[in-house]
Coordinates of C-alpha atoms and ligand atoms in Angstrom, one line a residue:
M24 CA 21.2 -4.8 -16.9
S25 CA 19.4 -2.6 -14.5
N26 CA 16.8 -0.3 -15.9
A27 CA 17.2 2.9 -13.8
L28 CA 13.8 4.1 -15.2
Y29 CA 11.8 1.5 -13.3
R30 CA 11.8 1.3 -9.5
G31 CA 9.2 -0.8 -7.7
R32 CA 8.8 -1.7 -4.1
F33 CA 7.0 -4.0 -1.6
A34 CA 5.8 -2.4 1.5
P35 CA 4.4 -4.8 4.1
S36 CA 3.0 -3.7 7.4
P37 CA 4.2 -5.8 10.4
T38 CA 0.7 -6.2 11.7
G39 CA 0.8 -9.9 10.9
L40 CA 3.0 -12.5 9.2
L41 CA 3.1 -13.0 5.4
H42 CA 0.2 -15.1 4.1
A43 CA -0.6 -16.4 0.6
G44 CA -2.2 -13.0 -0.3
S45 CA 0.8 -10.9 0.7
L46 CA 3.1 -13.4 -1.0
S47 CA 1.3 -13.1 -4.3
T48 CA 1.5 -9.3 -4.1
A49 CA 5.2 -9.5 -3.4
V50 CA 5.7 -12.0 -6.3
G51 CA 3.8 -9.7 -8.7
S52 CA 5.6 -6.6 -7.8
Y53 CA 8.9 -8.3 -7.8
L54 CA 8.4 -9.9 -11.2
E55 CA 7.1 -6.7 -12.8
A56 CA 10.3 -4.9 -11.6
R57 CA 12.8 -7.7 -12.5
S58 CA 11.3 -8.6 -15.8
R59 CA 11.8 -4.9 -16.8
G60 CA 15.4 -4.9 -15.5
G61 CA 14.2 -2.5 -12.8
Q62 CA 15.0 -2.1 -9.1
W63 CA 12.8 -3.5 -6.2
L64 CA 12.9 -1.9 -2.8
L65 CA 11.6 -3.2 0.5
R66 CA 10.0 -0.9 3.0
M67 CA 8.6 -1.9 6.4
E68 CA 5.4 0.1 7.1
D69 CA 5.8 0.1 10.9
L70 CA 3.9 3.2 11.7
D71 CA 1.2 1.8 14.0
P72 CA 2.9 0.2 17.0
P73 CA -0.3 -0.7 18.8
R74 CA -1.3 -2.9 15.8
E75 CA 2.1 -4.5 15.3
V76 CA 2.8 -8.1 16.1
P77 CA 6.1 -8.4 18.0
G78 CA 8.7 -10.0 15.8
A79 CA 6.6 -9.8 12.6
A80 CA 8.9 -7.4 10.8
D81 CA 11.9 -9.7 11.2
D82 CA 9.8 -12.7 10.4
I83 CA 8.6 -11.1 7.1
L84 CA 12.2 -10.3 6.1
R85 CA 13.4 -13.8 6.9
T86 CA 10.5 -15.4 5.0
L87 CA 11.0 -13.2 1.9
E88 CA 14.7 -14.1 2.0
A89 CA 13.9 -17.8 2.2
F90 CA 11.6 -17.5 -0.8
G91 CA 14.5 -16.1 -2.8
F92 CA 13.5 -12.4 -3.1
E93 CA 16.4 -10.1 -3.5
W94 CA 15.8 -6.4 -2.8
D95 CA 17.9 -3.5 -3.7
G96 CA 19.6 -1.4 -1.0
E97 CA 18.8 -1.4 2.7
V98 CA 15.3 -2.2 4.0
G99 CA 13.5 1.1 4.8
Y100 CA 11.6 1.5 8.1
Q101 CA 8.9 4.1 8.3
S102 CA 9.4 4.3 12.1
R103 CA 12.7 5.9 11.4
R104 CA 11.4 8.5 8.9
H105 CA 9.1 10.7 11.1
D106 CA 11.1 13.8 10.3
L107 CA 10.2 13.5 6.6
Y108 CA 6.5 13.1 7.3
R109 CA 6.7 16.1 9.7
A110 CA 8.4 18.2 7.0
A111 CA 5.7 17.2 4.4
L112 CA 2.9 18.1 6.8
E113 CA 4.5 21.5 7.5
R114 CA 4.6 22.1 3.8
L115 CA 1.0 21.2 3.4
I116 CA 0.0 23.5 6.3
A117 CA 2.0 26.3 4.9
S118 CA 0.4 26.0 1.5
G119 CA -3.1 25.9 3.0
H120 CA -3.8 22.2 2.0
A121 CA -3.9 20.8 5.5
Y122 CA -5.9 21.9 8.5
A123 CA -6.2 21.0 12.2
C124 CA -9.2 19.0 13.3
C125 CA -10.6 18.6 16.8
C126 CA -13.5 16.2 16.0
T127 CA -13.8 13.0 17.9
R128 CA -14.9 9.8 16.2
K129 CA -18.2 10.0 18.0
E130 CA -18.9 13.6 16.8
I131 CA -18.1 12.6 13.3
A132 CA -20.3 9.5 13.5
A133 CA -23.2 11.6 14.7
L134 CA -23.0 14.0 11.7
A135 CA -21.5 12.2 8.8
R136 CA -22.8 9.8 6.2
R137 CA -20.9 6.7 5.1
G138 CA -18.7 6.9 2.0
L139 CA -16.4 4.4 0.3
D140 CA -14.1 3.9 3.2
G141 CA -15.8 4.8 6.5
Y142 CA -17.5 8.1 7.3
V143 CA -17.2 11.1 4.9
Y144 CA -15.7 13.9 7.1
P145 CA -18.4 16.6 7.3
G146 CA -15.9 19.4 7.2
T147 CA -16.6 20.8 10.7
C148 CA -13.1 22.1 11.2
R149 CA -12.3 23.0 7.6
H150 CA -12.3 26.7 8.3
G151 CA -11.1 26.5 11.9
C152 CA -11.9 24.5 15.0
P153 CA -15.0 25.6 17.0
E154 CA -14.3 28.2 19.8
G155 CA -12.3 26.9 22.7
R156 CA -11.2 23.7 21.1
E157 CA -7.9 22.7 19.7
G158 CA -7.2 20.4 16.8
R159 CA -5.1 17.3 17.4
A160 CA -5.4 15.6 14.0
W161 CA -4.5 17.1 10.7
R162 CA -6.5 16.6 7.5
L163 CA -6.0 17.3 3.9
A164 CA -8.7 19.6 2.3
V165 CA -9.7 17.7 -0.8
A166 CA -10.9 19.4 -4.0
E167 CA -14.3 18.6 -5.6
G168 CA -14.5 16.7 -8.8
E169 CA -13.7 13.2 -10.0
R170 CA -10.2 11.8 -10.0
V171 CA -9.2 9.1 -12.4
V172 CA -6.6 6.4 -11.7
D173 CA -5.2 4.9 -14.8
D174 CA -4.4 1.5 -13.5
R175 CA -2.3 -0.9 -15.6
L176 CA -4.4 -3.9 -14.7
Q177 CA -7.7 -2.6 -13.4
G178 CA -8.2 0.1 -16.1
E179 CA -9.8 3.4 -15.2
Y180 CA -10.9 3.8 -11.6
R181 CA -12.9 6.9 -10.8
Q182 CA -13.6 8.5 -7.5
D183 CA -14.8 11.9 -6.3
L184 CA -12.8 12.4 -3.1
A185 CA -15.1 15.2 -1.7
R186 CA -18.2 13.0 -2.2
D187 CA -16.9 9.5 -1.5
I188 CA -14.1 10.0 1.1
G189 CA -14.0 13.6 2.4
D190 CA -11.1 15.5 3.9
F191 CA -8.9 12.7 5.2
V192 CA -6.4 12.4 8.0
L193 CA -2.6 12.9 7.6
L194 CA -1.6 12.9 11.2
R195 CA -3.9 11.1 13.6
A196 CA -5.2 12.5 16.9
D197 CA -3.2 9.8 18.7
G198 CA 0.0 11.2 17.2
F199 CA 0.6 8.5 14.6
W200 CA 1.2 9.3 11.0
A201 CA -1.5 8.2 8.6
Y202 CA -0.7 5.7 5.9
Q203 CA -1.9 8.0 3.2
L204 CA 0.7 10.6 3.9
A205 CA 3.6 8.4 4.8
V206 CA 3.2 6.1 1.7
V207 CA 3.4 9.1 -0.6
V208 CA 6.3 10.8 1.2
D209 CA 8.3 7.6 1.1
D210 CA 7.5 6.5 -2.5
A211 CA 8.5 10.0 -3.7
D212 CA 11.6 10.2 -1.5
Q213 CA 12.7 6.7 -2.6
G214 CA 12.1 7.5 -6.3
V215 CA 9.6 4.8 -6.8
T216 CA 8.3 5.0 -10.3
D217 CA 5.7 2.1 -10.3
I218 CA 3.5 0.8 -7.5
V219 CA 2.3 -2.7 -7.8
R220 CA 0.2 -3.8 -4.8
G221 CA -3.1 -5.4 -3.9
S222 CA -6.4 -4.1 -5.3
D223 CA -7.8 -3.5 -1.8
L224 CA -5.6 -0.4 -2.0
L225 CA -7.2 1.0 -5.1
V226 CA -9.8 2.8 -3.0
S227 CA -6.9 4.7 -1.3
T228 CA -5.1 5.7 -4.5
P229 CA -7.1 8.9 -5.3
R230 CA -6.2 10.1 -1.8
Q231 CA -2.6 9.5 -2.5
L232 CA -2.9 11.3 -5.9
A233 CA -4.3 14.3 -3.9
V234 CA -1.3 14.2 -1.6
Y235 CA 1.2 14.1 -4.5
E236 CA -0.6 17.0 -6.1
A237 CA -0.7 19.1 -2.9
L238 CA 3.0 18.5 -2.4
G239 CA 3.7 19.4 -6.1
L240 CA 5.1 15.9 -6.8
S241 CA 4.5 13.8 -9.8
A242 CA 2.7 10.5 -9.1
P243 CA 4.0 7.0 -10.0
G244 CA 2.3 4.5 -12.2
Y245 CA -0.2 2.1 -10.5
C246 CA -1.0 -1.5 -11.0
H247 CA -3.4 -3.2 -8.5
L248 CA -3.1 -7.0 -8.5
P249 CA -6.1 -9.2 -7.6
V250 CA -6.6 -9.9 -3.9
L251 CA -6.8 -13.5 -2.8
T252 CA -9.9 -14.7 -1.0
N253 CA -10.7 -17.7 1.2
A254 CA -13.5 -20.1 0.4
A255 CA -16.0 -17.7 1.9
G256 CA -15.0 -15.0 -0.5
E257 CA -13.2 -12.9 2.2
K258 CA -9.9 -11.2 1.5
L259 CA -7.0 -13.1 3.0
S260 CA -5.8 -11.1 6.0
K261 CA -5.0 -11.3 9.6
Q262 CA -8.6 -10.5 10.3
T263 CA -9.8 -13.4 8.3
L264 CA -7.2 -15.6 10.0
A265 CA -5.2 -16.3 6.9
P266 CA -2.5 -18.9 7.7
A267 CA 1.1 -17.6 7.7
I268 CA 3.2 -19.0 4.9
S269 CA 6.2 -21.0 5.9
A270 CA 9.6 -21.2 4.2
D271 CA 9.6 -25.0 4.5
A272 CA 7.5 -25.4 1.3
A273 CA 8.7 -22.3 -0.4
A274 CA 8.9 -23.7 -3.9
S275 CA 5.5 -25.2 -4.0
Q276 CA 4.0 -22.0 -2.5
L277 CA 5.8 -19.9 -5.0
G278 CA 4.4 -22.2 -7.8
T279 CA 0.9 -21.7 -6.4
A280 CA 1.3 -17.9 -6.3
L281 CA 2.6 -17.9 -9.9
A282 CA -0.3 -20.0 -11.0
L283 CA -2.8 -17.7 -9.4
L284 CA -1.2 -14.8 -11.2
G285 CA -1.7 -16.5 -14.5
H286 CA 1.8 -18.0 -14.8
A287 CA 1.5 -21.7 -14.0
P288 CA 5.0 -22.9 -14.2
P289 CA 5.8 -25.9 -16.5
A290 CA 5.7 -29.3 -14.8
D291 CA 9.4 -29.8 -15.2
C292 CA 10.2 -26.5 -13.5
A293 CA 11.2 -27.3 -9.9
G294 CA 13.1 -25.7 -7.1
L295 CA 13.2 -22.0 -6.2
D296 CA 16.0 -20.9 -8.5
E297 CA 14.5 -22.5 -11.5
L298 CA 11.0 -21.2 -10.8
W299 CA 12.3 -17.6 -10.4
R300 CA 14.4 -17.9 -13.6
W301 CA 11.4 -19.1 -15.5
A302 CA 9.0 -16.5 -14.0
V303 CA 11.3 -13.5 -14.7
A304 CA 11.7 -14.7 -18.3
N305 CA 8.0 -15.4 -18.8
W306 CA 6.3 -12.7 -16.8
S307 CA 3.7 -10.6 -18.6
L308 CA 1.0 -8.5 -16.9
S309 CA -1.3 -9.3 -19.8
R310 CA -1.6 -12.9 -18.3
V311 CA -2.6 -11.7 -14.8
P312 CA -6.3 -11.8 -14.0
A313 CA -7.8 -8.6 -12.6
G314 CA -10.5 -10.0 -10.4
P315 CA -10.4 -11.4 -6.9
L316 CA -8.9 -14.9 -6.9
Q317 CA -10.0 -17.8 -4.6
L318 CA -7.1 -19.6 -3.0
P319 CA -7.3 -23.3 -3.9
H320 CA -7.7 -25.7 -0.9
S321 CA -4.5 -27.4 0.0
Ligands
LIG5 N1 1.6 -1.4 4.0 C1 0.4 -1.7 3.2 C2 -0.1 -3.0 3.5 O1 0.6 -3.9 4.0 C3 0.8 -1.6 1.7 C4 1.0 -0.2 1.3 C5 1.2 0.0 -0.2 O2 1.7 -1.0 -0.9 O3 1.0 1.1 -0.6 O4 -1.3 -3.2 3.2

């Protein structure tokens, strides 16, 4: 029976093909939703065309399908939802939470100190752009004080946005929507109740909580799964040349992902259908390790 109270999602960016790291995130978020009888949505985060790999979005969908994932409803595409982001930005401007910024990267680099995720914006345009200059980006004015994320796997994560991050971008100077705005607008619009994703995004979560708050929306629950690393301890990603997973050996790759997530399937459990049945019946977050996990050599 479907539990209408739980709605999860997987939100890949088509900037590369699925690799073992994104597969384990998909598996964890899927099992958390299905084991609670909840829904699981799929959303393509295709907001950054210059960074996209042609064909990756379709490839990701085909691969997920071949692995036996079943999503609820149509796949959402962020590239088709610009009007929603625009409306949210307009609300934030009207309520005084967002302001225009004219600073270039170079100007920011010359003035700013480094924080947890790049430079901490020094606030130059917070009370208006300097004479004769016009803002092209939009930023959220963050409040001082610590924010706490109560993460279901990582525990309490604390961050002071003003000190560690600074006023952050909602609409980029190049005209593209920032992930921090779009992800909140979509999760809220799609009624997502629980976000299960990789722990590399924990650092972004306080920014997203600030956007929920500024929009007057209630935030979902969070659970950040361990990221997978290669033998050098680097997070698997396109940048670290993580190999794409292929549907040919789907069952054995699913078995590996389950084992990494603390759910090694029994030896006599073979084949995709059987693995999924076992995993949905046996899934428990309490068995999932919190820390980074090294991918075994194949
Ligand atoms: N699109 C993001 C990524 O692929 C994930 C966003 C999210 O789960 O909030 O890293």
